[in-house]
CSV table of C-alpha atoms and ligand atoms in Angstrom, one decimal:
chain,number,residue,atom,x,y,z
A,27,UNK,CA,114.1,92.1,114.3
A,28,UNK,CA,112.6,89.0,115.7
A,29,UNK,CA,114.6,86.4,117.6
A,30,UNK,CA,113.6,83.9,120.2
A,31,UNK,CA,115.3,83.7,123.5
A,32,UNK,CA,115.9,80.2,124.6
A,33,UNK,CA,114.9,81.0,128.2
A,34,UNK,CA,111.3,81.0,129.3
A,35,UNK,CA,109.6,84.1,130.6
A,36,UNK,CA,109.1,83.4,134.2
A,37,UNK,CA,105.5,84.7,134.8
A,38,UNK,CA,103.9,82.8,132.0
A,39,UNK,CA,102.0,79.7,132.8
A,40,UNK,CA,99.3,79.1,130.1
A,41,UNK,CA,98.5,75.7,128.7
A,42,UNK,CA,97.9,75.9,125.0
A,43,UNK,CA,96.7,73.6,122.3
A,44,UNK,CA,98.2,74.0,118.8
A,45,UNK,CA,96.0,72.4,116.1
A,46,UNK,CA,95.9,72.3,112.3
A,47,UNK,CA,93.0,74.4,110.9
A,48,UNK,CA,93.0,72.6,107.5
A,49,UNK,CA,93.8,69.1,106.2
A,50,UNK,CA,97.1,68.7,108.0
A,51,UNK,CA,100.6,69.8,107.0
A,52,UNK,CA,99.9,73.4,108.0
A,53,UNK,CA,103.4,73.8,109.4
A,54,UNK,CA,102.6,72.9,113.0
A,55,UNK,CA,106.0,71.5,113.5
A,56,UNK,CA,107.7,74.8,113.0
A,57,UNK,CA,105.2,76.8,115.1
A,58,UNK,CA,105.3,74.3,118.0
A,59,UNK,CA,109.1,74.6,117.8
A,60,UNK,CA,108.8,78.4,117.9
A,61,UNK,CA,106.4,78.3,120.9
A,62,UNK,CA,108.3,75.6,122.9
A,63,UNK,CA,110.7,78.0,124.7
A,64,UNK,CA,107.7,79.3,126.6
A,65,UNK,CA,106.5,75.9,127.9
A,66,UNK,CA,107.9,73.2,130.2
A,67,UNK,CA,106.3,70.2,128.5
A,68,UNK,CA,105.2,69.4,125.0
A,69,UNK,CA,102.5,66.7,124.7
A,70,UNK,CA,101.2,64.8,121.7
A,71,UNK,CA,97.6,63.6,122.2
A,72,UNK,CA,96.4,61.7,119.0
A,73,UNK,CA,97.4,60.1,115.8
A,74,UNK,CA,100.7,58.2,115.4
A,75,UNK,CA,103.6,58.1,113.0
A,76,UNK,CA,101.3,59.1,110.2
A,77,UNK,CA,102.3,62.6,111.2
A,78,UNK,CA,105.5,64.2,110.0
A,79,UNK,CA,106.6,67.4,111.7
A,80,UNK,CA,109.5,69.1,110.0
A,81,UNK,CA,111.7,71.5,111.9
A,82,UNK,CA,114.7,73.3,110.5
A,83,UNK,CA,117.2,74.6,113.0
A,84,UNK,CA,120.3,76.3,111.8
A,85,UNK,CA,119.9,74.7,108.4
A,86,UNK,CA,119.6,71.2,109.8
A,87,UNK,CA,116.3,69.4,109.1
A,88,UNK,CA,114.6,67.1,111.6
A,89,UNK,CA,111.4,65.2,110.7
A,90,UNK,CA,109.6,63.8,113.7
A,91,UNK,CA,106.7,61.4,113.4
A,92,UNK,CA,105.8,60.4,117.0
A,93,UNK,CA,108.0,62.2,119.4
A,94,UNK,CA,107.0,65.9,120.1
A,95,UNK,CA,109.3,68.3,118.5
A,96,UNK,CA,110.0,69.8,122.0
A,97,UNK,CA,112.6,67.1,122.2
A,98,UNK,CA,114.9,69.3,120.1
A,99,UNK,CA,114.9,71.9,122.9
A,100,UNK,CA,117.3,71.0,125.7
A,101,UNK,CA,115.6,70.7,129.1
A,102,UNK,CA,112.0,70.4,127.8
A,103,UNK,CA,110.0,67.3,128.7
A,104,UNK,CA,107.9,65.5,126.1
A,105,UNK,CA,104.8,63.4,126.6
A,106,UNK,CA,103.1,60.9,124.2
A,107,UNK,CA,99.6,60.7,125.6
A,108,UNK,CA,97.1,57.9,125.9
A,109,UNK,CA,95.3,59.1,122.7
A,110,UNK,CA,98.3,58.3,120.5
A,111,UNK,CA,98.7,55.0,118.8
A,112,UNK,CA,102.3,53.8,119.0
A,113,UNK,CA,104.2,51.6,116.6
A,114,UNK,CA,107.1,50.5,118.9
A,115,UNK,CA,109.4,49.8,115.9
A,116,UNK,CA,108.9,53.4,114.6
A,117,UNK,CA,109.3,54.8,118.1
A,118,UNK,CA,112.6,52.9,118.6
A,119,UNK,CA,113.8,54.1,115.2
A,120,UNK,CA,113.0,57.7,116.1
A,121,UNK,CA,114.7,57.5,119.5
A,122,UNK,CA,117.7,56.0,117.7
A,123,UNK,CA,117.8,58.7,115.0
A,124,UNK,CA,117.6,61.5,117.6
A,125,UNK,CA,120.5,59.8,119.6
A,126,UNK,CA,122.6,59.8,116.4
A,127,UNK,CA,122.0,63.6,116.2
A,128,UNK,CA,123.2,63.9,119.9
A,129,UNK,CA,119.7,64.2,121.3
A,130,UNK,CA,118.9,61.9,124.2
A,131,UNK,CA,115.3,61.0,125.1
A,132,UNK,CA,116.3,59.5,128.5
A,133,UNK,CA,114.4,61.2,131.4
A,134,UNK,CA,112.8,63.6,128.9
A,135,UNK,CA,110.3,61.4,127.1
A,136,UNK,CA,107.3,59.9,128.8
A,137,UNK,CA,104.9,57.6,127.1
A,138,UNK,CA,101.4,56.8,128.4
A,139,UNK,CA,101.0,53.3,129.7
A,140,UNK,CA,97.4,53.6,128.4
A,141,UNK,CA,98.4,54.3,124.7
A,142,UNK,CA,97.5,51.6,122.2
A,143,UNK,CA,100.1,49.7,120.2
A,144,UNK,CA,100.3,49.3,116.4
A,145,UNK,CA,101.8,46.0,115.2
A,146,UNK,CA,102.7,44.8,111.7
A,147,UNK,CA,99.3,43.2,111.0
A,148,UNK,CA,97.6,46.5,111.5
A,149,UNK,CA,99.5,47.8,108.5
A,150,UNK,CA,98.9,44.7,106.5
A,151,UNK,CA,95.2,44.9,107.3
A,152,UNK,CA,95.1,48.5,106.2
A,153,UNK,CA,96.8,47.8,103.0
A,154,UNK,CA,94.3,45.0,102.2
A,155,UNK,CA,91.4,47.2,103.1
A,156,UNK,CA,92.6,50.0,100.9
A,157,UNK,CA,93.1,47.6,98.0
A,158,UNK,CA,89.6,46.2,98.6
A,159,UNK,CA,88.1,49.7,98.5
A,160,UNK,CA,89.6,50.4,95.1
A,161,UNK,CA,88.3,53.7,93.8
A,162,UNK,CA,86.7,54.3,97.2
A,163,UNK,CA,90.0,54.2,99.0
A,164,UNK,CA,90.8,56.8,101.7
A,165,UNK,CA,94.4,57.3,100.5
A,166,UNK,CA,95.8,56.6,104.0
A,167,UNK,CA,99.5,56.8,105.0
A,168,UNK,CA,99.5,53.0,105.4
A,169,UNK,CA,101.0,53.1,108.9
A,170,UNK,CA,98.3,50.9,110.5
A,171,UNK,CA,96.7,53.9,112.3
A,172,UNK,CA,93.1,53.2,111.4
A,173,UNK,CA,93.2,49.4,112.2
A,174,UNK,CA,94.9,50.1,115.6
A,175,UNK,CA,92.1,52.6,116.6
A,176,UNK,CA,89.5,50.1,115.4
A,177,UNK,CA,91.0,47.6,117.9
A,178,UNK,CA,90.9,50.2,120.6
A,179,UNK,CA,87.3,51.1,120.0
A,180,UNK,CA,86.3,47.4,119.7
A,181,UNK,CA,88.0,46.8,123.0
A,182,UNK,CA,90.5,44.3,121.8
A,183,UNK,CA,93.5,46.7,121.5
A,184,UNK,CA,96.9,46.0,123.0
A,185,UNK,CA,98.1,48.8,125.3
A,186,UNK,CA,101.6,49.9,126.4
A,187,UNK,CA,100.8,48.6,129.9
A,188,UNK,CA,100.0,45.1,128.5
A,189,UNK,CA,103.4,44.6,126.8
A,190,UNK,CA,104.9,43.1,130.0
A,191,UNK,CA,102.1,40.5,130.2
A,192,UNK,CA,102.7,37.7,127.7
A,193,UNK,CA,99.2,36.2,128.1
A,194,UNK,CA,97.5,39.5,127.4
A,195,UNK,CA,99.8,40.2,124.5
A,196,UNK,CA,98.9,36.8,122.9
A,197,UNK,CA,95.2,36.9,123.5
A,198,UNK,CA,94.8,40.5,122.1
A,199,UNK,CA,97.0,39.8,119.1
A,200,UNK,CA,95.2,36.5,118.3
A,201,UNK,CA,91.8,38.2,118.7
A,202,UNK,CA,92.8,41.1,116.5
A,203,UNK,CA,94.2,38.9,113.8
A,204,UNK,CA,91.2,36.7,113.9
A,205,UNK,CA,88.9,39.6,113.2
A,206,UNK,CA,91.1,41.3,110.7
A,207,UNK,CA,91.6,38.1,108.6
A,208,UNK,CA,87.8,37.6,108.5
A,209,UNK,CA,87.4,41.2,107.3
A,210,UNK,CA,90.5,41.5,105.1
A,211,UNK,CA,91.6,38.1,103.9
A,212,UNK,CA,94.5,39.9,102.1
A,213,UNK,CA,96.0,40.5,105.6
A,214,UNK,CA,96.5,36.8,106.2
A,215,UNK,CA,99.7,36.5,104.3
A,216,UNK,CA,102.9,36.7,106.3
A,217,UNK,CA,101.4,36.9,109.8
A,218,UNK,CA,103.4,34.9,112.3
A,219,UNK,CA,101.7,35.1,115.7
A,220,UNK,CA,104.6,33.7,117.7
A,221,UNK,CA,107.0,36.1,116.2
A,222,UNK,CA,104.8,39.1,116.6
A,223,UNK,CA,104.1,38.4,120.3
A,224,UNK,CA,107.8,37.8,121.0
A,225,UNK,CA,108.8,41.0,119.2
A,226,UNK,CA,106.1,43.0,121.0
A,227,UNK,CA,107.3,41.8,124.3
A,228,UNK,CA,111.0,42.5,123.4
A,229,UNK,CA,110.2,46.0,122.3
A,230,UNK,CA,108.2,46.5,125.5
A,231,UNK,CA,111.2,45.6,127.5
A,232,UNK,CA,113.5,47.8,125.5
A,233,UNK,CA,111.3,50.9,125.7
A,234,UNK,CA,110.1,50.3,129.3
A,235,UNK,CA,112.1,53.2,130.7
A,236,UNK,CA,109.8,55.6,128.8
A,237,UNK,CA,106.4,54.2,130.0
A,238,UNK,CA,104.4,55.7,132.8
A,239,UNK,CA,101.2,57.4,133.9
A,240,UNK,CA,101.4,60.5,131.8
A,241,UNK,CA,98.0,61.9,132.9
A,242,UNK,CA,99.4,61.9,136.5
A,243,UNK,CA,102.7,63.5,135.3
A,244,UNK,CA,100.9,66.2,133.3
A,245,UNK,CA,98.4,67.1,136.0
A,246,UNK,CA,101.0,67.2,138.8
A,247,UNK,CA,103.2,69.4,136.6
A,248,UNK,CA,100.3,71.8,136.0
A,249,UNK,CA,99.6,71.7,139.8
A,250,UNK,CA,103.2,72.7,140.3
A,251,UNK,CA,102.9,75.7,138.0
A,252,UNK,CA,104.4,74.1,134.9
A,253,UNK,CA,103.0,74.9,131.5
A,254,UNK,CA,102.1,72.4,128.7
A,255,UNK,CA,101.9,72.9,125.0
A,256,UNK,CA,99.5,70.3,123.5
A,257,UNK,CA,100.8,69.5,120.0
A,258,UNK,CA,98.0,68.4,117.6
A,259,UNK,CA,98.7,66.2,114.6
A,260,UNK,CA,96.9,66.1,111.2
A,261,UNK,CA,94.2,68.8,111.0
A,262,UNK,CA,90.6,69.7,111.8
A,263,UNK,CA,89.2,68.5,108.5
A,264,UNK,CA,90.9,65.1,109.1
A,265,UNK,CA,89.2,64.7,112.5
A,266,UNK,CA,87.1,61.5,112.7
A,267,UNK,CA,84.1,63.4,114.0
A,268,UNK,CA,84.4,66.9,112.4
A,269,UNK,CA,86.3,66.2,109.3
A,270,UNK,CA,85.3,65.2,105.8
A,271,UNK,CA,84.2,61.7,106.8
A,272,UNK,CA,85.0,59.1,105.7
A,273,UNK,CA,88.1,60.7,104.2
A,274,UNK,CA,89.6,61.4,107.6
A,275,UNK,CA,92.1,59.9,109.9
A,276,UNK,CA,90.9,57.7,112.8
A,277,UNK,CA,91.5,60.0,115.7
A,278,UNK,CA,90.3,63.3,117.3
A,279,UNK,CA,92.6,65.8,115.6
A,280,UNK,CA,90.6,68.8,117.0
A,281,UNK,CA,91.2,70.6,120.2
A,282,UNK,CA,88.8,68.4,122.2
A,283,UNK,CA,91.2,65.5,121.6
A,284,UNK,CA,93.8,67.1,123.8
A,285,UNK,CA,91.8,66.4,126.9
A,286,UNK,CA,90.7,62.8,126.1
A,287,UNK,CA,94.1,62.1,124.6
A,288,UNK,CA,96.1,63.2,127.6
A,289,UNK,CA,93.8,63.0,130.7
A,290,UNK,CA,94.2,66.8,131.3
A,291,UNK,CA,90.7,68.2,131.8
A,292,UNK,CA,89.4,71.1,129.6
A,293,UNK,CA,89.3,73.5,132.6
A,294,UNK,CA,93.1,73.3,132.8
A,295,UNK,CA,93.6,74.4,129.2
A,296,UNK,CA,93.8,78.1,128.5
A,297,UNK,CA,93.6,78.5,124.8
A,298,UNK,CA,93.7,77.1,121.3
A,299,UNK,CA,95.9,78.4,118.5
A,300,UNK,CA,95.2,77.3,114.9
A,301,UNK,CA,97.7,76.9,112.1
A,302,UNK,CA,96.8,77.4,108.5
A,303,UNK,CA,98.7,77.8,105.3
A,304,UNK,CA,98.2,81.0,103.2
A,305,UNK,CA,96.7,78.5,100.7
A,306,UNK,CA,95.3,75.0,101.2
A,307,UNK,CA,96.7,71.5,100.7
A,308,UNK,CA,95.4,68.0,101.2
A,309,UNK,CA,97.1,64.6,100.8
A,310,UNK,CA,95.1,61.5,100.0
A,311,UNK,CA,91.6,61.2,98.6
A,312,UNK,CA,88.5,63.2,99.6
A,313,UNK,CA,86.7,66.5,98.7
A,314,UNK,CA,88.7,69.6,98.4
A,315,UNK,CA,86.5,72.5,97.0
A,316,UNK,CA,89.3,75.0,96.2
A,317,UNK,CA,91.7,72.5,94.6
A,318,UNK,CA,93.7,73.8,91.6
A,319,UNK,CA,94.3,71.2,89.0
A,320,UNK,CA,96.2,73.5,86.7
A,321,UNK,CA,99.5,75.3,86.4
A,322,UNK,CA,98.9,77.5,89.4
A,323,UNK,CA,98.4,74.4,91.6
A,324,UNK,CA,101.5,72.9,90.2
A,325,UNK,CA,103.4,76.2,90.8
A,326,UNK,CA,102.3,76.2,94.5
A,327,UNK,CA,103.3,72.6,94.9
A,328,UNK,CA,106.8,73.2,93.5
A,329,UNK,CA,107.4,76.4,95.2
A,330,UNK,CA,105.9,75.2,98.5
A,331,UNK,CA,107.7,71.8,98.2
A,332,UNK,CA,104.3,70.2,98.9
A,333,UNK,CA,105.3,66.6,99.2
A,334,UNK,CA,104.3,64.5,102.2
A,335,UNK,CA,106.9,64.5,105.1
A,336,UNK,CA,105.9,60.9,106.0
A,337,UNK,CA,105.0,59.3,102.6
A,338,UNK,CA,106.6,61.7,100.0
A,339,UNK,CA,103.3,61.8,98.2
A,340,UNK,CA,102.6,65.0,96.2
A,341,UNK,CA,100.1,67.2,98.0
A,342,UNK,CA,97.0,68.5,96.3
A,343,UNK,CA,97.1,72.3,96.3
A,344,UNK,CA,94.4,75.0,96.1
A,345,UNK,CA,93.4,78.5,97.3
A,346,UNK,CA,92.8,79.5,100.9
A,347,UNK,CA,89.4,78.4,101.9
A,348,UNK,CA,87.9,80.7,104.5
A,349,UNK,CA,84.9,78.4,104.9
A,350,UNK,CA,87.2,75.7,106.1
A,351,UNK,CA,89.2,77.8,108.5
A,352,UNK,CA,86.1,79.5,109.9
A,353,UNK,CA,84.7,76.0,110.5
A,354,UNK,CA,88.0,75.1,112.3
A,355,UNK,CA,87.7,78.3,114.4
A,356,UNK,CA,84.2,77.2,115.5
A,357,UNK,CA,85.0,73.5,116.2
A,358,UNK,CA,88.2,74.2,118.1
A,359,UNK,CA,87.3,77.5,119.7
A,360,UNK,CA,90.4,79.1,118.1
A,361,UNK,CA,91.6,82.2,119.9
A,362,UNK,CA,94.3,83.0,117.5
A,363,UNK,CA,95.5,82.0,114.1
A,364,UNK,CA,99.0,81.6,112.6
A,365,UNK,CA,99.4,81.8,108.8
A,366,UNK,CA,102.3,79.8,107.4
A,367,UNK,CA,104.1,79.7,104.0
A,368,UNK,CA,103.1,83.2,103.0
A,369,UNK,CA,106.3,83.4,100.8
A,370,UNK,CA,105.0,80.6,98.6
A,371,UNK,CA,102.5,83.1,97.0
A,372,UNK,CA,105.1,85.8,96.4
A,373,UNK,CA,105.2,85.7,92.6
A,374,UNK,CA,101.5,85.3,91.8
A,375,UNK,CA,99.7,88.1,89.9
A,376,UNK,CA,96.3,87.1,91.3
A,377,UNK,CA,95.4,85.3,94.4
A,378,UNK,CA,91.9,83.9,95.2
A,379,UNK,CA,90.3,83.4,98.5
A,380,UNK,CA,87.2,81.2,98.9
A,381,UNK,CA,84.6,83.2,100.9
A,382,UNK,CA,81.6,80.8,100.7
A,383,UNK,CA,80.1,77.8,99.0
A,384,UNK,CA,77.1,77.5,96.7
A,385,UNK,CA,75.3,74.2,96.3
A,386,UNK,CA,72.5,73.9,93.7
A,387,UNK,CA,72.5,77.7,93.5
A,388,UNK,CA,72.0,78.2,97.2
A,389,UNK,CA,74.6,79.7,99.5
A,390,UNK,CA,75.4,77.2,102.2
A,391,UNK,CA,75.2,78.6,105.8
A,392,UNK,CA,77.5,76.0,107.4
A,393,UNK,CA,80.1,73.5,106.5
A,394,UNK,CA,78.3,70.5,104.9
A,395,UNK,CA,78.7,67.1,106.6
A,396,UNK,CA,78.2,65.0,103.4
A,397,UNK,CA,81.1,64.4,101.0
A,398,UNK,CA,78.6,64.2,98.1
A,399,UNK,CA,77.6,67.8,98.8
A,400,UNK,CA,81.1,69.1,99.4
A,401,UNK,CA,82.2,67.6,96.1
A,402,UNK,CA,79.5,69.5,94.2
A,403,UNK,CA,79.9,72.8,96.0
A,404,UNK,CA,81.0,75.8,93.9
A,405,UNK,CA,83.4,78.0,95.8
A,406,UNK,CA,82.7,81.7,95.7
A,407,UNK,CA,86.0,83.6,95.3
A,408,UNK,CA,87.3,86.9,96.2
A,409,UNK,CA,90.1,87.8,93.8
A,410,UNK,CA,93.0,90.0,95.1
A,411,UNK,CA,96.2,91.3,93.5
A,412,UNK,CA,99.3,89.4,94.3
A,413,UNK,CA,102.1,91.5,96.0
A,414,UNK,CA,104.8,90.2,93.6
A,415,UNK,CA,107.6,90.9,95.9
A,416,UNK,CA,109.7,88.6,98.1
A,417,UNK,CA,108.4,88.0,101.6
A,418,UNK,CA,110.7,85.1,102.2
A,419,UNK,CA,112.6,85.6,105.5
A,420,UNK,CA,110.9,88.8,106.5
A,421,UNK,CA,110.8,89.2,110.3
A,422,UNK,CA,109.0,92.5,110.7
A,423,UNK,CA,105.3,93.0,110.0
A,424,UNK,CA,106.0,96.5,108.7
A,425,UNK,CA,108.4,95.1,106.1
A,426,UNK,CA,105.8,92.9,104.5
A,427,UNK,CA,104.6,94.4,101.1
A,428,UNK,CA,101.4,96.4,101.7
A,429,UNK,CA,99.4,94.0,99.5
A,430,UNK,CA,100.7,91.1,101.6
A,431,UNK,CA,99.5,92.9,104.7
A,432,UNK,CA,96.2,93.4,103.0
A,433,UNK,CA,96.0,89.7,102.4
A,434,UNK,CA,96.6,88.9,106.0
A,435,UNK,CA,94.0,91.4,107.1
A,436,UNK,CA,91.4,90.0,104.7
A,437,UNK,CA,92.0,86.4,105.9
A,438,UNK,CA,91.6,87.6,109.4
A,439,UNK,CA,88.3,89.3,108.6
A,440,UNK,CA,87.0,86.4,106.7
A,441,UNK,CA,87.7,83.8,109.4
A,442,UNK,CA,86.8,86.2,112.2
A,443,UNK,CA,89.9,85.5,114.1
A,444,UNK,CA,93.0,87.4,114.9
A,445,UNK,CA,96.1,86.5,113.0
A,446,UNK,CA,99.0,86.7,115.4
A,447,UNK,CA,101.9,85.2,113.5
A,448,UNK,CA,102.9,85.0,109.9
A,449,UNK,CA,105.6,82.5,108.8
A,450,UNK,CA,107.7,83.6,105.9
A,451,UNK,CA,110.1,80.6,105.6
A,452,UNK,CA,110.9,77.2,107.2
A,453,UNK,CA,113.5,78.4,109.7
A,454,UNK,CA,112.6,79.4,113.3
A,455,UNK,CA,113.8,82.9,112.6
A,456,UNK,CA,111.7,83.5,109.5
A,457,UNK,CA,108.7,84.6,111.5
A,458,UNK,CA,106.6,87.8,111.8
A,459,UNK,CA,104.8,88.6,115.0
A,460,UNK,CA,101.8,90.6,113.7
A,461,UNK,CA,100.8,92.5,116.8
A,462,UNK,CA,102.0,93.0,120.3
A,463,UNK,CA,98.4,93.2,121.5
A,464,UNK,CA,97.1,89.8,120.3
A,465,UNK,CA,95.4,87.3,122.4
A,466,UNK,CA,98.3,85.0,121.7
A,467,UNK,CA,100.6,87.5,123.5
A,468,UNK,CA,98.5,87.0,126.7
A,469,UNK,CA,99.3,83.3,126.5
A,470,UNK,CA,102.9,83.4,125.3
A,471,UNK,CA,104.8,86.7,125.0
A,472,UNK,CA,106.4,86.1,121.7
A,473,UNK,CA,106.6,89.7,120.7
A,474,UNK,CA,108.0,90.8,124.1
A,475,UNK,CA,110.6,88.0,123.9
A,476,UNK,CA,111.5,89.0,120.4
A,477,UNK,CA,111.8,92.7,121.0
A,478,UNK,CA,113.8,92.3,124.1
A,479,UNK,CA,115.8,89.3,123.0
B,516,IMP,P1,95.7,57.7,108.1
B,516,IMP,O1,95.9,58.7,109.1
B,516,IMP,O2,97.0,57.1,107.7
B,516,IMP,O3,94.7,56.7,108.4
B,516,IMP,O4,95.2,58.5,106.8
B,516,IMP,C1,93.9,59.0,106.7
B,516,IMP,C2,93.9,60.3,105.9
B,516,IMP,O5,94.6,61.3,106.7
B,516,IMP,C3,94.6,60.3,104.5
B,516,IMP,O6,94.0,61.2,103.7
B,516,IMP,C4,96.0,60.8,104.9
B,516,IMP,O7,96.6,61.4,103.7
B,516,IMP,C5,95.7,61.9,105.9
B,516,IMP,N1,96.8,62.1,106.8
B,516,IMP,C6,97.2,61.4,107.9
B,516,IMP,N2,98.2,62.0,108.5
B,516,IMP,C7,98.4,63.1,107.9
B,516,IMP,C8,99.3,64.2,108.1
B,516,IMP,O8,100.2,64.2,109.0
B,516,IMP,N3,99.3,65.2,107.2
B,516,IMP,C9,98.4,65.3,106.2
B,516,IMP,N4,97.5,64.3,106.0
B,516,IMP,C10,97.5,63.2,106.8
């Protein structure tokens, strides 16, 4: 039976990135939570409070948006890296909610002084921009993420380290509002520059104890033999470079983002673990070749409780797409894959797996960059028999129904990556470690910890 020991295995020192191999919501929160006992520090490197990582421990549900879920583990340090965009109001709220649950962030949470700040006008500008786009809208989470990254890239962004300098705060805020009002007149309503600047400075003072040079903190920790788990948010297909542009988020959600988003060089990172559901979901607009707009899609949504953790929006559901996950393996250099929500497929007679795309009668050799092509791709499916038996809560690979094991093997073959863990339910304990010989085991000895724990 599988159980996680709270203590860390002393010889282990790998630094690992955990990323989403699909369009986000793959269950990274649970897996990061499961891996955390083997690391000293958990670091977020991109995105912002558009993410929603749900962790269930002993039946109690925590939804974290900005703060790494490592905070739920006593003694672990958490870092919010320079690549993250921070809404200080949301951050303050999250720190407060954790405190209400008896979890203190003091001396455990470190926020990069180089991270960029989201203020209220970013959200207003985003709302205006989405309205203006009409049918072409992205379907964003409306958290101001995109406009804050726009300011960063346009070199007018306000950073954490600027909050203590009223002159910089005012000049950056004024410049940003000036540009945004020109582009999105709808954003003009309700913007009070004086109030915004005063509030930003106030929040800067209140949160100051968490701010610091996190690149220095992380690199020194690694020098001292500590290990870091880099917690990705969103997913590969939402990455601004590699995703289904323009229907993407504004940050680098792929493994490469971990280095630029924390200041830890790639040579110091040992491996990348991808997380994928046993099927596929997507929130917001954009192409989704294996989407099911029928009763089966509805069934998966209901059974999988596929509603956004941040926005509550229903998620679009579809079959597992091996083209997508193979692409994620390539882009991220995945060494190992975790399959989540296996139990959601328990009562289906037939399950389909997309093995390739056809476009204008031709089989595509790689993942197409153009949305117009993706939208017209015809998925080629392999149809397999469902196992029609409960897998929920199973903890031993041998106890999975044979057809469920076949399914896992098939996915592994199709994406050309080992599958090291299968999740059979939301709780930490509802987890199957597939093999004691996986590459994952060389980075974090889950199986050994489980079997000896
Ligand atoms: P934004 O990140 O709010 O700009 O939204 C851009 C796109 O990314 C939209 O399709 C969102 O639904 C999607 N997105 C952003 N964050 C998440 C997430 O945590 N899970 C799933 N989709 C997300």
